[in-house]
Amino acid sequence: MRIIKETFIGRGTCDASYPNDVLLAPRHASISKREGKVFLKDLGTTNGTFVKLRGDTELAPGDVFLIGRELFRFATQKLAEMQQPIGDGTMVMRGAPSLKAGPTTAKLEHIQLNGAVTKVYDLDKAETTIGRTTGDLVFGNDPYMSGRHAQIVVQPGRFILKDLNSRNGVYRRIKGETEMNDADEFFLGEQLFRVSIQKIVES
């Protein structure tokens, strides 16, 4: 589809309508062009809009991303919340991180589309690898996941999400609006799109 004005995508009456896709909201997302740039906007949907990573990205609390068919949410916890007092008033650290990654430790929540948590994994190693056959978190029944698909690397005060050259990539859910570049890929519902930006060369 050609983007001339703000273009809406959804299950209902939209510029690009997919009435049989039950994962789409009636009006799910929009694409617009301003000052030669292209922007993708999620319209406050339940199931979200996801953009494929093109490089390493720093995770922020609440970030949701898809690896294969598995949906994850990144969360942090203050170290003070992990302490419990014992009889003499001494605070005992529970699961204290051995990684000096600032005043917080982190976890990965395996979630459903509605946000319900099915399992929680502590990110207490320098590197946590996710894959279908190899890694710290293995999902052997997911045919869309590569053997070694992605990795979360701890740096001082930061947690970096890396795609390990997987076949299907890693997709992160956008918050509000984000700028898109040429060849960027995104999906919503069961629909996958690729952005093509054609430059106008003036002679």
Short mmCIF file of N, CA and C in Angstrom, two decimals, residues 16-188:
data_model
loop_
_atom_site.label_atom_id
_atom_site.label_comp_id
_atom_site.label_asym_id
_atom_site.label_seq_id
_atom_site.Cartn_x
_atom_site.Cartn_y
_atom_site.Cartn_z
N ALA A 16 -6.40 -0.33 5.15
CA ALA A 16 -5.98 -1.73 4.95
C ALA A 16 -6.75 -2.57 5.96
N SER A 17 -7.76 -3.26 5.50
CA SER A 17 -8.67 -3.98 6.39
C SER A 17 -8.50 -5.50 6.25
N TYR A 18 -8.43 -6.18 7.41
CA TYR A 18 -8.28 -7.63 7.44
C TYR A 18 -9.37 -8.17 8.37
N PRO A 19 -10.60 -8.26 7.87
CA PRO A 19 -11.75 -8.59 8.72
C PRO A 19 -11.69 -9.97 9.36
N ASN A 20 -10.90 -10.88 8.82
CA ASN A 20 -10.84 -12.24 9.36
C ASN A 20 -9.74 -12.44 10.39
N ASP A 21 -8.95 -11.39 10.64
CA ASP A 21 -7.86 -11.49 11.60
C ASP A 21 -8.38 -11.09 12.99
N VAL A 22 -8.70 -12.07 13.81
CA VAL A 22 -9.33 -11.80 15.10
C VAL A 22 -8.36 -11.21 16.12
N LEU A 23 -7.07 -11.22 15.82
CA LEU A 23 -6.09 -10.62 16.74
C LEU A 23 -5.95 -9.12 16.54
N LEU A 24 -6.54 -8.61 15.48
CA LEU A 24 -6.50 -7.17 15.21
C LEU A 24 -7.64 -6.46 15.90
N ALA A 25 -7.38 -5.23 16.34
CA ALA A 25 -8.44 -4.35 16.80
C ALA A 25 -9.14 -3.79 15.56
N PRO A 26 -10.38 -3.31 15.70
CA PRO A 26 -11.07 -2.72 14.55
C PRO A 26 -10.23 -1.64 13.86
N ARG A 27 -9.58 -0.78 14.66
CA ARG A 27 -8.61 0.18 14.13
C ARG A 27 -7.35 0.00 14.97
N HIS A 28 -6.34 -0.67 14.43
CA HIS A 28 -5.23 -1.19 15.21
C HIS A 28 -4.01 -0.26 15.22
N ALA A 29 -3.61 0.18 14.04
CA ALA A 29 -2.39 0.99 13.93
C ALA A 29 -2.51 1.91 12.73
N SER A 30 -1.60 2.87 12.66
CA SER A 30 -1.58 3.76 11.50
C SER A 30 -0.15 4.02 11.07
N ILE A 31 0.00 4.33 9.79
CA ILE A 31 1.30 4.71 9.22
C ILE A 31 1.12 6.08 8.59
N SER A 32 2.04 6.97 8.88
CA SER A 32 1.96 8.32 8.32
C SER A 32 3.34 8.78 7.87
N LYS A 33 3.35 9.79 7.03
CA LYS A 33 4.60 10.35 6.51
C LYS A 33 4.63 11.84 6.82
N ARG A 34 5.71 12.28 7.48
CA ARG A 34 5.85 13.68 7.81
C ARG A 34 7.29 14.11 7.56
N GLU A 35 7.45 15.15 6.80
CA GLU A 35 8.77 15.72 6.51
C GLU A 35 9.75 14.66 6.00
N GLY A 36 9.26 13.81 5.13
CA GLY A 36 10.10 12.80 4.52
C GLY A 36 10.38 11.59 5.39
N LYS A 37 9.78 11.52 6.58
CA LYS A 37 9.97 10.39 7.48
C LYS A 37 8.67 9.60 7.62
N VAL A 38 8.81 8.32 7.91
CA VAL A 38 7.65 7.44 8.06
C VAL A 38 7.51 7.04 9.53
N PHE A 39 6.29 7.12 10.03
CA PHE A 39 6.03 6.81 11.44
C PHE A 39 4.93 5.75 11.56
N LEU A 40 5.18 4.80 12.45
CA LEU A 40 4.21 3.75 12.77
C LEU A 40 3.66 4.02 14.16
N LYS A 41 2.35 3.94 14.30
CA LYS A 41 1.70 4.26 15.58
C LYS A 41 0.73 3.16 15.97
N ASP A 42 0.88 2.65 17.19
CA ASP A 42 -0.10 1.71 17.73
C ASP A 42 -1.22 2.53 18.37
N LEU A 43 -2.47 2.16 18.12
CA LEU A 43 -3.60 2.95 18.57
C LEU A 43 -4.17 2.42 19.88
N GLY A 44 -3.29 2.12 20.82
CA GLY A 44 -3.72 1.69 22.14
C GLY A 44 -4.37 0.33 22.16
N THR A 45 -3.83 -0.60 21.38
CA THR A 45 -4.46 -1.91 21.24
C THR A 45 -4.06 -2.88 22.35
N THR A 46 -4.86 -3.93 22.49
CA THR A 46 -4.58 -4.95 23.49
C THR A 46 -3.42 -5.84 23.07
N ASN A 47 -3.39 -6.24 21.80
CA ASN A 47 -2.38 -7.19 21.33
C ASN A 47 -1.11 -6.52 20.82
N GLY A 48 -1.14 -5.22 20.61
CA GLY A 48 0.08 -4.49 20.29
C GLY A 48 0.52 -4.55 18.84
N THR A 49 1.56 -3.76 18.57
CA THR A 49 2.21 -3.68 17.26
C THR A 49 3.70 -3.88 17.50
N PHE A 50 4.32 -4.72 16.68
CA PHE A 50 5.70 -5.15 16.93
C PHE A 50 6.59 -4.81 15.74
N VAL A 51 7.81 -4.32 16.05
CA VAL A 51 8.79 -3.97 15.02
C VAL A 51 10.01 -4.88 15.18
N LYS A 52 10.52 -5.37 14.06
CA LYS A 52 11.67 -6.27 14.06
C LYS A 52 12.94 -5.50 14.40
N LEU A 53 13.73 -6.05 15.32
CA LEU A 53 14.99 -5.42 15.69
C LEU A 53 15.97 -5.46 14.52
N ARG A 54 16.72 -4.37 14.36
CA ARG A 54 17.75 -4.34 13.33
C ARG A 54 19.14 -4.28 13.94
N GLY A 55 19.21 -4.34 15.25
CA GLY A 55 20.49 -4.31 15.94
C GLY A 55 20.25 -4.50 17.43
N ASP A 56 21.34 -4.49 18.18
CA ASP A 56 21.23 -4.62 19.63
C ASP A 56 20.41 -3.46 20.19
N THR A 57 19.60 -3.76 21.19
CA THR A 57 18.76 -2.71 21.76
C THR A 57 18.72 -2.81 23.27
N GLU A 58 18.75 -1.67 23.93
CA GLU A 58 18.68 -1.65 25.39
C GLU A 58 17.24 -1.83 25.84
N LEU A 59 17.04 -2.71 26.81
CA LEU A 59 15.70 -2.97 27.33
C LEU A 59 15.35 -1.97 28.43
N ALA A 60 14.09 -1.58 28.44
CA ALA A 60 13.55 -0.73 29.50
C ALA A 60 12.46 -1.51 30.22
N PRO A 61 12.25 -1.22 31.51
CA PRO A 61 11.20 -1.94 32.26
C PRO A 61 9.86 -1.85 31.54
N GLY A 62 9.21 -3.00 31.40
CA GLY A 62 7.92 -3.05 30.72
C GLY A 62 8.00 -3.39 29.26
N ASP A 63 9.22 -3.43 28.68
CA ASP A 63 9.35 -3.78 27.27
C ASP A 63 8.85 -5.20 27.03
N VAL A 64 8.09 -5.37 25.95
CA VAL A 64 7.56 -6.67 25.54
C VAL A 64 8.16 -7.02 24.20
N PHE A 65 8.64 -8.27 24.05
CA PHE A 65 9.21 -8.68 22.78
C PHE A 65 8.87 -10.14 22.49
N LEU A 66 8.94 -10.47 21.20
CA LEU A 66 8.55 -11.79 20.72
C LEU A 66 9.76 -12.50 20.15
N ILE A 67 9.98 -13.74 20.60
CA ILE A 67 11.03 -14.61 20.08
C ILE A 67 10.34 -15.90 19.65
N GLY A 68 10.37 -16.20 18.35
CA GLY A 68 9.58 -17.32 17.86
C GLY A 68 8.11 -17.01 18.09
N ARG A 69 7.43 -17.89 18.82
CA ARG A 69 6.04 -17.64 19.20
C ARG A 69 5.92 -17.35 20.69
N GLU A 70 7.05 -17.11 21.34
CA GLU A 70 7.06 -16.88 22.79
C GLU A 70 7.13 -15.38 23.08
N LEU A 71 6.25 -14.94 23.95
CA LEU A 71 6.15 -13.52 24.28
C LEU A 71 6.75 -13.30 25.67
N PHE A 72 7.61 -12.28 25.77
CA PHE A 72 8.31 -12.00 27.03
C PHE A 72 8.14 -10.53 27.41
N ARG A 73 8.19 -10.28 28.71
CA ARG A 73 8.18 -8.91 29.23
C ARG A 73 9.37 -8.75 30.18
N PHE A 74 10.11 -7.67 29.98
CA PHE A 74 11.28 -7.37 30.80
C PHE A 74 10.85 -6.54 32.00
N ALA A 75 11.33 -6.93 33.19
CA ALA A 75 10.96 -6.21 34.41
C ALA A 75 12.18 -6.07 35.30
N THR A 76 12.22 -4.99 36.05
CA THR A 76 13.30 -4.79 37.02
C THR A 76 12.72 -4.71 38.42
N GLN A 77 13.60 -4.92 39.39
CA GLN A 77 13.19 -4.92 40.79
C GLN A 77 14.25 -4.21 41.61
N LYS A 78 13.84 -3.29 42.46
CA LYS A 78 14.77 -2.60 43.34
C LYS A 78 15.39 -3.59 44.32
N LEU A 79 16.67 -3.44 44.58
CA LEU A 79 17.33 -4.34 45.51
C LEU A 79 16.69 -4.27 46.90
N ALA A 80 16.19 -3.10 47.28
CA ALA A 80 15.56 -2.97 48.60
C ALA A 80 14.34 -3.86 48.73
N GLU A 81 13.68 -4.13 47.58
CA GLU A 81 12.49 -4.97 47.60
C GLU A 81 12.85 -6.44 47.78
N MET A 82 14.14 -6.77 47.60
CA MET A 82 14.57 -8.16 47.70
C MET A 82 15.08 -8.50 49.09
N GLN A 83 15.10 -7.53 50.00
CA GLN A 83 15.65 -7.75 51.31
C GLN A 83 14.58 -8.19 52.29
N GLN A 84 14.96 -9.03 53.23
CA GLN A 84 14.06 -9.45 54.29
C GLN A 84 14.81 -9.40 55.62
N PRO A 85 14.20 -8.80 56.65
CA PRO A 85 14.88 -8.72 57.94
C PRO A 85 14.82 -10.04 58.69
N ILE A 86 15.86 -10.32 59.47
CA ILE A 86 15.84 -11.48 60.35
C ILE A 86 15.77 -10.97 61.79
N GLY A 87 15.79 -11.87 62.75
CA GLY A 87 15.52 -11.53 64.14
C GLY A 87 16.33 -10.39 64.70
N ASP A 88 17.62 -10.30 64.38
CA ASP A 88 18.45 -9.27 64.99
C ASP A 88 18.48 -7.97 64.19
N GLY A 89 17.58 -7.86 63.23
CA GLY A 89 17.50 -6.64 62.45
C GLY A 89 18.37 -6.62 61.22
N THR A 90 19.19 -7.66 61.02
CA THR A 90 20.04 -7.74 59.84
C THR A 90 19.18 -8.03 58.61
N MET A 91 19.49 -7.32 57.52
CA MET A 91 18.76 -7.56 56.28
C MET A 91 19.45 -8.66 55.49
N VAL A 92 18.68 -9.64 55.03
CA VAL A 92 19.21 -10.75 54.26
C VAL A 92 18.78 -10.59 52.82
N MET A 93 19.76 -10.62 51.92
CA MET A 93 19.46 -10.50 50.51
C MET A 93 18.96 -11.83 49.97
N ARG A 94 17.84 -11.79 49.25
CA ARG A 94 17.31 -13.00 48.62
C ARG A 94 17.59 -12.92 47.13
N GLY A 95 18.36 -13.86 46.64
CA GLY A 95 18.68 -13.87 45.22
C GLY A 95 19.50 -12.66 44.80
N ALA A 96 20.42 -12.24 45.68
CA ALA A 96 21.21 -11.05 45.37
C ALA A 96 22.00 -11.25 44.09
N PRO A 97 21.94 -10.30 43.16
CA PRO A 97 22.64 -10.47 41.89
C PRO A 97 24.15 -10.39 42.06
N SER A 98 24.83 -11.31 41.43
CA SER A 98 26.29 -11.27 41.46
C SER A 98 26.82 -10.26 40.45
N LEU A 99 25.95 -9.80 39.55
CA LEU A 99 26.34 -8.84 38.54
C LEU A 99 26.11 -7.44 39.07
N LYS A 100 27.10 -6.61 39.00
CA LYS A 100 26.99 -5.25 39.51
C LYS A 100 26.35 -4.39 38.43
N ALA A 101 25.06 -4.53 38.25
CA ALA A 101 24.35 -3.84 37.18
C ALA A 101 23.52 -2.68 37.71
N GLY A 102 24.02 -1.98 38.71
CA GLY A 102 23.30 -0.84 39.23
C GLY A 102 22.39 -1.23 40.38
N PRO A 103 21.45 -0.36 40.74
CA PRO A 103 20.63 -0.58 41.93
C PRO A 103 19.45 -1.50 41.72
N THR A 104 19.38 -2.16 40.59
CA THR A 104 18.25 -3.06 40.33
C THR A 104 18.75 -4.40 39.83
N THR A 105 17.90 -5.39 39.97
CA THR A 105 18.12 -6.68 39.31
C THR A 105 16.95 -6.87 38.36
N ALA A 106 17.03 -7.84 37.48
CA ALA A 106 16.02 -7.95 36.43
C ALA A 106 15.49 -9.37 36.31
N LYS A 107 14.32 -9.46 35.70
CA LYS A 107 13.71 -10.76 35.44
C LYS A 107 13.00 -10.70 34.10
N LEU A 108 12.74 -11.88 33.57
CA LEU A 108 12.04 -12.02 32.30
C LEU A 108 10.75 -12.76 32.57
N GLU A 109 9.63 -12.15 32.20
CA GLU A 109 8.33 -12.78 32.40
C GLU A 109 7.85 -13.38 31.08
N HIS A 110 7.55 -14.66 31.10
CA HIS A 110 6.95 -15.33 29.94
C HIS A 110 5.45 -15.10 30.04
N ILE A 111 4.88 -14.38 29.06
CA ILE A 111 3.50 -13.94 29.19
C ILE A 111 2.64 -14.41 28.03
N GLN A 112 1.33 -14.30 28.24
CA GLN A 112 0.35 -14.53 27.19
C GLN A 112 -0.01 -13.19 26.56
N LEU A 113 -0.80 -13.23 25.48
CA LEU A 113 -1.16 -12.00 24.78
C LEU A 113 -1.90 -11.02 25.69
N ASN A 114 -2.66 -11.56 26.64
CA ASN A 114 -3.41 -10.67 27.54
C ASN A 114 -2.57 -10.14 28.69
N GLY A 115 -1.28 -10.48 28.70
CA GLY A 115 -0.37 -9.99 29.73
C GLY A 115 -0.22 -10.90 30.94
N ALA A 116 -1.00 -11.97 30.99
CA ALA A 116 -0.92 -12.90 32.12
C ALA A 116 0.44 -13.60 32.13
N VAL A 117 1.06 -13.67 33.30
CA VAL A 117 2.39 -14.27 33.43
C VAL A 117 2.28 -15.77 33.62
N THR A 118 2.99 -16.53 32.79
CA THR A 118 2.99 -17.99 32.91
C THR A 118 4.23 -18.52 33.63
N LYS A 119 5.35 -17.78 33.52
CA LYS A 119 6.57 -18.19 34.20
C LYS A 119 7.51 -16.99 34.31
N VAL A 120 8.36 -17.00 35.34
CA VAL A 120 9.30 -15.90 35.55
C VAL A 120 10.72 -16.46 35.61
N TYR A 121 11.64 -15.80 34.90
CA TYR A 121 13.04 -16.21 34.88
C TYR A 121 13.90 -15.06 35.40
N ASP A 122 14.79 -15.36 36.33
CA ASP A 122 15.72 -14.35 36.84
C ASP A 122 16.87 -14.16 35.85
N LEU A 123 17.20 -12.92 35.58
CA LEU A 123 18.33 -12.60 34.71
C LEU A 123 19.54 -12.35 35.59
N ASP A 124 20.06 -13.45 36.17
CA ASP A 124 21.14 -13.33 37.16
C ASP A 124 22.49 -13.81 36.63
N LYS A 125 22.60 -13.88 35.29
CA LYS A 125 23.87 -14.26 34.67
C LYS A 125 24.33 -13.14 33.75
N ALA A 126 25.61 -13.15 33.41
CA ALA A 126 26.14 -12.13 32.51
C ALA A 126 25.47 -12.20 31.13
N GLU A 127 25.12 -13.41 30.71
CA GLU A 127 24.44 -13.61 29.43
C GLU A 127 23.36 -14.67 29.62
N THR A 128 22.16 -14.41 29.12
CA THR A 128 21.07 -15.38 29.14
C THR A 128 20.66 -15.64 27.70
N THR A 129 20.87 -16.88 27.25
CA THR A 129 20.57 -17.24 25.86
C THR A 129 19.24 -17.96 25.78
N ILE A 130 18.45 -17.58 24.76
CA ILE A 130 17.13 -18.16 24.53
C ILE A 130 17.14 -18.86 23.18
N GLY A 131 16.65 -20.10 23.14
CA GLY A 131 16.63 -20.82 21.88
C GLY A 131 15.73 -22.04 21.90
N ARG A 132 15.66 -22.71 20.76
CA ARG A 132 14.83 -23.91 20.65
C ARG A 132 15.57 -25.16 21.11
N THR A 133 16.91 -25.20 20.91
CA THR A 133 17.68 -26.39 21.28
C THR A 133 18.82 -26.10 22.24
N THR A 134 19.32 -24.85 22.25
CA THR A 134 20.49 -24.52 23.05
C THR A 134 20.25 -23.22 23.79
N GLY A 135 20.71 -23.18 25.05
CA GLY A 135 20.61 -21.93 25.79
C GLY A 135 20.21 -22.13 27.23
N ASP A 136 20.04 -21.03 27.92
CA ASP A 136 19.60 -21.05 29.31
C ASP A 136 18.09 -21.24 29.40
N LEU A 137 17.36 -20.69 28.44
CA LEU A 137 15.91 -20.85 28.36
C LEU A 137 15.60 -21.53 27.04
N VAL A 138 15.16 -22.77 27.10
CA VAL A 138 14.96 -23.57 25.89
C VAL A 138 13.47 -23.84 25.70
N PHE A 139 13.00 -23.61 24.47
CA PHE A 139 11.60 -23.83 24.12
C PHE A 139 11.55 -24.79 22.93
N GLY A 140 11.68 -26.08 23.24
CA GLY A 140 11.84 -27.10 22.21
C GLY A 140 10.64 -27.31 21.32
N ASN A 141 9.47 -26.85 21.72
CA ASN A 141 8.26 -27.08 20.94
C ASN A 141 7.89 -25.90 20.04
N ASP A 142 8.77 -24.89 19.99
CA ASP A 142 8.48 -23.71 19.18
C ASP A 142 9.22 -23.80 17.85
N PRO A 143 8.54 -24.17 16.76
CA PRO A 143 9.22 -24.34 15.47
C PRO A 143 9.65 -23.03 14.84
N TYR A 144 9.18 -21.91 15.35
CA TYR A 144 9.55 -20.61 14.79
C TYR A 144 10.81 -20.04 15.44
N MET A 145 11.32 -20.74 16.45
CA MET A 145 12.50 -20.28 17.17
C MET A 145 13.74 -20.99 16.64
N SER A 146 14.82 -20.24 16.45
CA SER A 146 16.08 -20.84 16.02
C SER A 146 16.74 -21.57 17.18
N GLY A 147 17.71 -22.43 16.86
CA GLY A 147 18.40 -23.20 17.89
C GLY A 147 18.96 -22.30 18.99
N ARG A 148 19.72 -21.27 18.62
CA ARG A 148 20.16 -20.20 19.50
C ARG A 148 19.60 -18.92 18.90
N HIS A 149 18.56 -18.39 19.48
CA HIS A 149 17.79 -17.33 18.82
C HIS A 149 18.19 -15.93 19.27
N ALA A 150 18.25 -15.72 20.59
CA ALA A 150 18.50 -14.38 21.11
C ALA A 150 19.23 -14.46 22.44
N GLN A 151 19.71 -13.32 22.88
CA GLN A 151 20.48 -13.29 24.12
C GLN A 151 20.26 -11.95 24.83
N ILE A 152 20.20 -12.01 26.14
CA ILE A 152 20.16 -10.79 26.95
C ILE A 152 21.49 -10.69 27.68
N VAL A 153 22.20 -9.60 27.43
CA VAL A 153 23.54 -9.39 27.97
C VAL A 153 23.48 -8.26 29.01
N VAL A 154 24.09 -8.52 30.17
CA VAL A 154 24.12 -7.51 31.22
C VAL A 154 25.37 -6.66 31.08
N GLN A 155 25.18 -5.36 31.04
CA GLN A 155 26.26 -4.39 31.10
C GLN A 155 26.02 -3.51 32.32
N PRO A 156 27.01 -2.77 32.78
CA PRO A 156 26.81 -1.94 33.98
C PRO A 156 25.56 -1.05 33.86
N GLY A 157 24.54 -1.38 34.64
CA GLY A 157 23.32 -0.59 34.65
C GLY A 157 22.41 -0.77 33.45
N ARG A 158 22.75 -1.72 32.55
CA ARG A 158 21.95 -1.89 31.33
C ARG A 158 21.77 -3.37 31.02
N PHE A 159 20.67 -3.66 30.31
CA PHE A 159 20.39 -5.01 29.82
C PHE A 159 20.13 -4.90 28.33
N ILE A 160 20.95 -5.60 27.54
CA ILE A 160 20.93 -5.47 26.08
C ILE A 160 20.34 -6.73 25.46
N LEU A 161 19.35 -6.54 24.59
CA LEU A 161 18.73 -7.64 23.85
C LEU A 161 19.40 -7.77 22.49
N LYS A 162 19.91 -8.97 22.19
CA LYS A 162 20.62 -9.24 20.94
C LYS A 162 19.93 -10.35 20.17
N ASP A 163 19.78 -10.16 18.87
CA ASP A 163 19.32 -11.21 17.97
C ASP A 163 20.55 -11.97 17.49
N LEU A 164 20.60 -13.29 17.70
CA LEU A 164 21.76 -14.10 17.33
C LEU A 164 21.64 -14.63 15.91
N ASN A 165 21.39 -13.71 14.97
CA ASN A 165 21.26 -14.07 13.55
C ASN A 165 20.19 -15.15 13.34
N SER A 166 19.09 -15.00 14.04
CA SER A 166 18.01 -15.98 13.94
C SER A 166 17.31 -15.87 12.58
N ARG A 167 16.61 -16.91 12.21
CA ARG A 167 15.91 -16.92 10.93
C ARG A 167 14.71 -15.98 10.94
N ASN A 168 13.94 -15.97 12.02
CA ASN A 168 12.70 -15.19 12.07
C ASN A 168 12.82 -13.86 12.81
N GLY A 169 13.97 -13.61 13.43
CA GLY A 169 14.18 -12.32 14.06
C GLY A 169 13.54 -12.18 15.44
N VAL A 170 13.74 -11.01 16.02
CA VAL A 170 13.17 -10.65 17.31
C VAL A 170 12.34 -9.39 17.10
N TYR A 171 11.13 -9.39 17.61
CA TYR A 171 10.22 -8.26 17.43
C TYR A 171 9.89 -7.64 18.78
N ARG A 172 10.01 -6.31 18.86
CA ARG A 172 9.69 -5.61 20.11
C ARG A 172 8.41 -4.80 19.93
N ARG A 173 7.57 -4.85 20.95
CA ARG A 173 6.31 -4.10 20.92
C ARG A 173 6.60 -2.61 21.08
N ILE A 174 6.01 -1.80 20.22
CA ILE A 174 6.25 -0.37 20.28
C ILE A 174 5.32 0.28 21.32
N LYS A 175 5.77 1.41 21.81
CA LYS A 175 4.96 2.19 22.74
C LYS A 175 4.59 3.50 22.04
N GLY A 176 3.34 3.63 21.67
CA GLY A 176 2.92 4.84 20.97
C GLY A 176 3.40 4.85 19.54
N GLU A 177 4.23 5.83 19.21
CA GLU A 177 4.68 6.03 17.83
C GLU A 177 6.18 5.85 17.73
N THR A 178 6.64 5.30 16.60
CA THR A 178 8.07 5.13 16.38
C THR A 178 8.39 5.40 14.92
N GLU A 179 9.59 5.94 14.67
CA GLU A 179 10.02 6.21 13.30
C GLU A 179 10.48 4.91 12.65
N MET A 180 10.12 4.73 11.38
CA MET A 180 10.50 3.54 10.64
C MET A 180 11.53 3.91 9.58
N ASN A 181 12.43 2.97 9.33
CA ASN A 181 13.44 3.15 8.30
C ASN A 181 13.18 2.21 7.14
N ASP A 182 13.88 2.44 6.04
CA ASP A 182 13.71 1.60 4.87
C ASP A 182 14.04 0.14 5.19
N ALA A 183 13.18 -0.77 4.76
CA ALA A 183 13.31 -2.22 4.94
C ALA A 183 12.95 -2.69 6.35
N ASP A 184 12.51 -1.79 7.22
CA ASP A 184 12.03 -2.22 8.53
C ASP A 184 10.81 -3.12 8.35
N GLU A 185 10.68 -4.10 9.23
CA GLU A 185 9.54 -5.01 9.21
C GLU A 185 8.74 -4.86 10.50
N PHE A 186 7.42 -4.99 10.38
CA PHE A 186 6.58 -4.94 11.56
C PHE A 186 5.36 -5.83 11.36
N PHE A 187 4.77 -6.24 12.47
CA PHE A 187 3.54 -7.03 12.35
C PHE A 187 2.54 -6.61 13.40
N LEU A 188 1.29 -6.85 13.06
CA LEU A 188 0.18 -6.66 13.98
C LEU A 188 -0.85 -7.72 13.64
#
